[in-house]
């Protein structure tokens, strides 16, 4: 149920285990996110999606040309998927991505679950592009909930920031 601040191609994300009831609920609570607003689920590669979404030929073609990278696919969720129902707003579809950033890719390659990962900040804040801005702009409760923050290849436990 722990959360981490991780970089993507463009912004920092608030990452948690997409299969975990605790992690998904924490994300929604901390961001004060509406329950009907689904999260994007991040995977390392197409093979990791096999238990969660229906893979079709059109998706395979696009995946081969565009991934990894900053593109989101909407696919039908499998009935036996472990993705927490809140993460996809109880819809029959799931938004998925295959991020290109080396830090999050390395993490995704070495864990056995996908990451639910919306923007790290509340929607009223500007995008974070530096660790210094991140430390000073995060709302206190959101920042305190993180266990780890990764920046430019270094992952730091929050008490050391």
PDB file of C-alpha atoms in Angstrom:
ATOM      1  CA  UNK A   1       0.000   0.000   0.000  1.00  0.00           C
ATOM      2  CA  UNK A   2       3.011   2.358  -0.107  1.00  0.00           C
ATOM      3  CA  UNK A   3       3.195   5.175  -2.654  1.00  0.00           C
ATOM      4  CA  UNK A   4       6.155   6.661  -4.513  1.00  0.00           C
ATOM      5  CA  UNK A   5       6.797   9.817  -6.518  1.00  0.00           C
ATOM      6  CA  UNK A   6       8.189   8.714  -9.876  1.00  0.00           C
ATOM      7  CA  UNK A   7       9.196  10.587 -13.011  1.00  0.00           C
ATOM      8  CA  UNK A   8       7.548   9.928 -16.362  1.00  0.00           C
ATOM      9  CA  UNK A   9       8.423  11.454 -19.733  1.00  0.00           C
ATOM     10  CA  UNK A  10       6.764  14.747 -18.831  1.00  0.00           C
ATOM     11  CA  UNK A  11       5.738  14.934 -15.160  1.00  0.00           C
ATOM     12  CA  UNK A  12       6.006  13.265 -11.764  1.00  0.00           C
ATOM     13  CA  UNK A  13       3.453  10.614 -10.941  1.00  0.00           C
ATOM     14  CA  UNK A  14       2.006   9.368  -7.659  1.00  0.00           C
ATOM     15  CA  UNK A  15       2.586   5.628  -8.070  1.00  0.00           C
ATOM     16  CA  UNK A  16       0.994   2.726  -6.250  1.00  0.00           C
ATOM     17  CA  UNK A  17       0.264  -0.952  -6.830  1.00  0.00           C
ATOM     18  CA  UNK A  18      -2.743  -1.094  -9.196  1.00  0.00           C
ATOM     19  CA  UNK A  19      -3.754  -4.434  -7.643  1.00  0.00           C
ATOM     20  CA  UNK A  20      -3.720  -3.104  -4.074  1.00  0.00           C
ATOM     21  CA  UNK A  21      -6.920  -1.946  -2.422  1.00  0.00           C
ATOM     22  CA  UNK A  22      -4.879   0.126   0.052  1.00  0.00           C
ATOM     23  CA  UNK A  23      -2.642   1.816  -2.527  1.00  0.00           C
ATOM     24  CA  UNK A  24      -5.458   2.697  -4.944  1.00  0.00           C
ATOM     25  CA  UNK A  25      -7.659   4.103  -2.187  1.00  0.00           C
ATOM     26  CA  UNK A  26      -4.711   6.135  -0.846  1.00  0.00           C
ATOM     27  CA  UNK A  27      -4.163   7.700  -4.274  1.00  0.00           C
ATOM     28  CA  UNK A  28      -7.812   8.757  -4.541  1.00  0.00           C
ATOM     29  CA  UNK A  29      -7.902  10.067  -0.970  1.00  0.00           C
ATOM     30  CA  UNK A  30      -4.659  12.048  -1.151  1.00  0.00           C
ATOM     31  CA  UNK A  31      -5.468  13.653  -4.463  1.00  0.00           C
ATOM     32  CA  UNK A  32      -9.121  14.186  -3.528  1.00  0.00           C
ATOM     33  CA  UNK A  33      -9.825  12.555  -6.871  1.00  0.00           C
ATOM     34  CA  UNK A  34     -13.381  11.825  -7.948  1.00  0.00           C
ATOM     35  CA  UNK A  35     -14.133   8.102  -7.912  1.00  0.00           C
ATOM     36  CA  UNK A  36     -15.509   8.268 -11.444  1.00  0.00           C
ATOM     37  CA  UNK A  37     -12.125   9.535 -12.707  1.00  0.00           C
ATOM     38  CA  UNK A  38     -10.077   6.408 -13.605  1.00  0.00           C
ATOM     39  CA  UNK A  39      -6.323   6.095 -13.175  1.00  0.00           C
ATOM     40  CA  UNK A  40      -3.847   5.201 -15.905  1.00  0.00           C
ATOM     41  CA  UNK A  41      -2.192   1.839 -15.264  1.00  0.00           C
ATOM     42  CA  UNK A  42       1.504   1.600 -16.184  1.00  0.00           C
ATOM     43  CA  UNK A  43       3.252  -1.565 -17.392  1.00  0.00           C
ATOM     44  CA  UNK A  44       6.773  -2.431 -18.508  1.00  0.00           C
ATOM     45  CA  UNK A  45       5.713  -4.304 -21.647  1.00  0.00           C
ATOM     46  CA  UNK A  46       2.776  -5.846 -23.477  1.00  0.00           C
ATOM     47  CA  UNK A  47       3.388  -9.286 -21.944  1.00  0.00           C
ATOM     48  CA  UNK A  48       2.666  -7.887 -18.454  1.00  0.00           C
ATOM     49  CA  UNK A  49      -0.825  -6.813 -19.563  1.00  0.00           C
ATOM     50  CA  UNK A  50      -1.954 -10.324 -20.563  1.00  0.00           C
ATOM     51  CA  UNK A  51      -3.894 -11.054 -17.354  1.00  0.00           C
ATOM     52  CA  UNK A  52      -5.565  -7.648 -17.187  1.00  0.00           C
ATOM     53  CA  UNK A  53      -6.697  -6.521 -20.639  1.00  0.00           C
ATOM     54  CA  UNK A  54      -7.913  -7.941 -23.929  1.00  0.00           C
ATOM     55  CA  UNK A  55      -5.130  -7.563 -26.473  1.00  0.00           C
ATOM     56  CA  UNK A  56      -6.251  -7.070 -30.072  1.00  0.00           C
ATOM     57  CA  UNK A  57      -4.310  -6.773 -33.344  1.00  0.00           C
ATOM     58  CA  UNK A  58      -4.802  -3.007 -33.697  1.00  0.00           C
ATOM     59  CA  UNK A  59      -3.350  -2.483 -30.242  1.00  0.00           C
ATOM     60  CA  UNK A  60      -0.377  -4.761 -31.039  1.00  0.00           C
ATOM     61  CA  UNK A  61       0.421  -2.751 -34.181  1.00  0.00           C
ATOM     62  CA  UNK A  62       0.275   0.574 -32.334  1.00  0.00           C
ATOM     63  CA  UNK A  63       2.289  -0.818 -29.427  1.00  0.00           C
ATOM     64  CA  UNK A  64       5.096  -1.935 -31.760  1.00  0.00           C
ATOM     65  CA  UNK A  65       5.296   1.506 -33.391  1.00  0.00           C
ATOM     66  CA  UNK A  66       4.767   3.814 -30.412  1.00  0.00           C
ATOM     67  CA  UNK A  67       5.922   2.112 -27.234  1.00  0.00           C
ATOM     68  CA  UNK A  68       7.434   2.757 -24.881  1.00  0.00           C
ATOM     69  CA  UNK A  69       6.306   6.365 -24.859  1.00  0.00           C
ATOM     70  CA  UNK A  70       3.717   8.915 -23.728  1.00  0.00           C
ATOM     71  CA  UNK A  71       0.620   7.338 -25.259  1.00  0.00           C
ATOM     72  CA  UNK A  72      -2.393   5.949 -23.401  1.00  0.00           C
ATOM     73  CA  UNK A  73      -4.410   3.003 -24.713  1.00  0.00           C
ATOM     74  CA  UNK A  74      -7.975   2.220 -23.653  1.00  0.00           C
ATOM     75  CA  UNK A  75      -8.593  -1.539 -23.676  1.00  0.00           C
ATOM     76  CA  UNK A  76     -11.279  -3.893 -22.450  1.00  0.00           C
ATOM     77  CA  UNK A  77     -10.616  -5.130 -18.926  1.00  0.00           C
ATOM     78  CA  UNK A  78     -10.578  -8.896 -18.442  1.00  0.00           C
ATOM     79  CA  UNK A  79     -13.091 -10.257 -15.938  1.00  0.00           C
ATOM     80  CA  UNK A  80     -10.340 -11.982 -13.924  1.00  0.00           C
ATOM     81  CA  UNK A  81      -8.080  -8.894 -13.857  1.00  0.00           C
ATOM     82  CA  UNK A  82      -6.517  -8.045 -10.493  1.00  0.00           C
ATOM     83  CA  UNK A  83      -6.698  -4.297 -11.205  1.00  0.00           C
ATOM     84  CA  UNK A  84      -8.625  -2.767  -8.334  1.00  0.00           C
ATOM     85  CA  UNK A  85     -12.096  -1.743  -9.531  1.00  0.00           C
ATOM     86  CA  UNK A  86     -11.667   1.788  -8.157  1.00  0.00           C
ATOM     87  CA  UNK A  87      -8.531   2.252 -10.305  1.00  0.00           C
ATOM     88  CA  UNK A  88     -10.606   1.983 -13.477  1.00  0.00           C
ATOM     89  CA  UNK A  89     -13.701   3.663 -11.983  1.00  0.00           C
ATOM     90  CA  UNK A  90     -15.586   0.350 -12.185  1.00  0.00           C
ATOM     91  CA  UNK A  91     -15.596   0.632 -15.977  1.00  0.00           C
ATOM     92  CA  UNK A  92     -15.273  -2.271 -18.409  1.00  0.00           C
ATOM     93  CA  UNK A  93     -12.155  -0.643 -19.858  1.00  0.00           C
ATOM     94  CA  UNK A  94      -8.688   0.226 -18.547  1.00  0.00           C
ATOM     95  CA  UNK A  95      -6.349   3.060 -19.555  1.00  0.00           C
ATOM     96  CA  UNK A  96      -2.802   1.693 -19.878  1.00  0.00           C
ATOM     97  CA  UNK A  97       0.645   3.087 -20.672  1.00  0.00           C
ATOM     98  CA  UNK A  98       4.184   1.877 -21.230  1.00  0.00           C
ATOM     99  CA  UNK A  99       6.367   4.740 -19.973  1.00  0.00           C
ATOM    100  CA  UNK A 100       9.709   5.483 -21.579  1.00  0.00           C
ATOM    101  CA  UNK A 101      11.491   7.089 -18.600  1.00  0.00           C
ATOM    102  CA  UNK A 102      14.373   4.843 -17.491  1.00  0.00           C
ATOM    103  CA  UNK A 103      13.621   5.105 -13.749  1.00  0.00           C
ATOM    104  CA  UNK A 104       9.989   4.024 -13.929  1.00  0.00           C
ATOM    105  CA  UNK A 105      10.803   1.416 -16.604  1.00  0.00           C
ATOM    106  CA  UNK A 106      13.451  -0.124 -14.353  1.00  0.00           C
ATOM    107  CA  UNK A 107      10.987  -0.271 -11.476  1.00  0.00           C
ATOM    108  CA  UNK A 108       8.204  -1.768 -13.638  1.00  0.00           C
ATOM    109  CA  UNK A 109      10.608  -4.397 -14.984  1.00  0.00           C
ATOM    110  CA  UNK A 110      11.460  -5.537 -11.456  1.00  0.00           C
ATOM    111  CA  UNK A 111       8.053  -5.683  -9.761  1.00  0.00           C
ATOM    112  CA  UNK A 112       5.225  -8.159 -10.279  1.00  0.00           C
ATOM    113  CA  UNK A 113       2.349  -5.683 -10.527  1.00  0.00           C
ATOM    114  CA  UNK A 114       1.446  -2.650 -12.653  1.00  0.00           C
ATOM    115  CA  UNK A 115       1.464   0.865 -11.221  1.00  0.00           C
ATOM    116  CA  UNK A 116      -1.558   3.118 -11.012  1.00  0.00           C
ATOM    117  CA  UNK A 117       0.022   6.533 -11.505  1.00  0.00           C
ATOM    118  CA  UNK A 118      -1.762   9.878 -11.878  1.00  0.00           C
ATOM    119  CA  UNK A 119      -0.020  13.261 -11.731  1.00  0.00           C
ATOM    120  CA  UNK A 120       1.735  13.653  -8.378  1.00  0.00           C
ATOM    121  CA  UNK A 121       0.157  17.014  -7.600  1.00  0.00           C
ATOM    122  CA  UNK A 122      -3.407  17.999  -7.049  1.00  0.00           C
ATOM    123  CA  UNK A 123      -4.912  19.355 -10.249  1.00  0.00           C
ATOM    124  CA  UNK A 124      -4.613  22.971  -9.063  1.00  0.00           C
ATOM    125  CA  UNK A 125      -0.791  22.820  -8.935  1.00  0.00           C
ATOM    126  CA  UNK A 126       1.645  23.320 -11.787  1.00  0.00           C
ATOM    127  CA  UNK A 127       3.635  20.460 -13.261  1.00  0.00           C
ATOM    128  CA  UNK A 128       6.790  19.459 -11.409  1.00  0.00           C
ATOM    129  CA  UNK A 129       9.961  19.444 -13.441  1.00  0.00           C
ATOM    130  CA  UNK A 130      12.570  19.609 -10.675  1.00  0.00           C
ATOM    131  CA  UNK A 131      13.131  18.011  -7.293  1.00  0.00           C
ATOM    132  CA  UNK A 132      13.469  21.427  -5.634  1.00  0.00           C
ATOM    133  CA  UNK A 133      10.064  22.553  -6.932  1.00  0.00           C
ATOM    134  CA  UNK A 134       8.672  19.190  -5.934  1.00  0.00           C
ATOM    135  CA  UNK A 135       9.790  19.562  -2.315  1.00  0.00           C
ATOM    136  CA  UNK A 136       8.398  23.075  -2.032  1.00  0.00           C
ATOM    137  CA  UNK A 137       5.159  22.710  -3.960  1.00  0.00           C
ATOM    138  CA  UNK A 138       3.689  19.442  -2.763  1.00  0.00           C
ATOM    139  CA  UNK A 139       0.786  19.730  -0.388  1.00  0.00           C
ATOM    140  CA  UNK A 140       1.989  18.573   3.047  1.00  0.00           C
ATOM    141  CA  UNK A 141      -0.271  15.561   3.365  1.00  0.00           C
ATOM    142  CA  UNK A 142       0.584  14.345  -0.139  1.00  0.00           C
ATOM    143  CA  UNK A 143       4.331  14.687   0.384  1.00  0.00           C
ATOM    144  CA  UNK A 144       4.230  13.002   3.788  1.00  0.00           C
ATOM    145  CA  UNK A 145       2.399   9.997   2.333  1.00  0.00           C
ATOM    146  CA  UNK A 146       5.254   9.149  -0.041  1.00  0.00           C
ATOM    147  CA  UNK A 147       7.816   6.556   0.929  1.00  0.00           C
ATOM    148  CA  UNK A 148      10.181   7.267  -1.965  1.00  0.00           C
ATOM    149  CA  UNK A 149      10.792  10.046  -4.486  1.00  0.00           C
ATOM    150  CA  UNK A 150      12.908   9.348  -7.568  1.00  0.00           C
ATOM    151  CA  UNK A 151      14.675  12.130  -9.449  1.00  0.00           C
ATOM    152  CA  UNK A 152      17.294  11.926 -12.205  1.00  0.00           C
ATOM    153  CA  UNK A 153      18.052   8.305 -11.469  1.00  0.00           C
ATOM    154  CA  UNK A 154      18.310   8.665  -7.702  1.00  0.00           C
ATOM    155  CA  UNK A 155      15.558   7.279  -5.485  1.00  0.00           C
ATOM    156  CA  UNK A 156      15.491   8.859  -2.052  1.00  0.00           C
ATOM    157  CA  UNK A 157      13.594   7.818   1.017  1.00  0.00           C
ATOM    158  CA  UNK A 158      11.474  10.802   2.047  1.00  0.00           C
ATOM    159  CA  UNK A 159      13.013  11.413   5.518  1.00  0.00           C
ATOM    160  CA  UNK A 160      16.336  12.244   3.785  1.00  0.00           C
ATOM    161  CA  UNK A 161      14.938  15.037   1.592  1.00  0.00           C
TER     162      UNK A 161
END
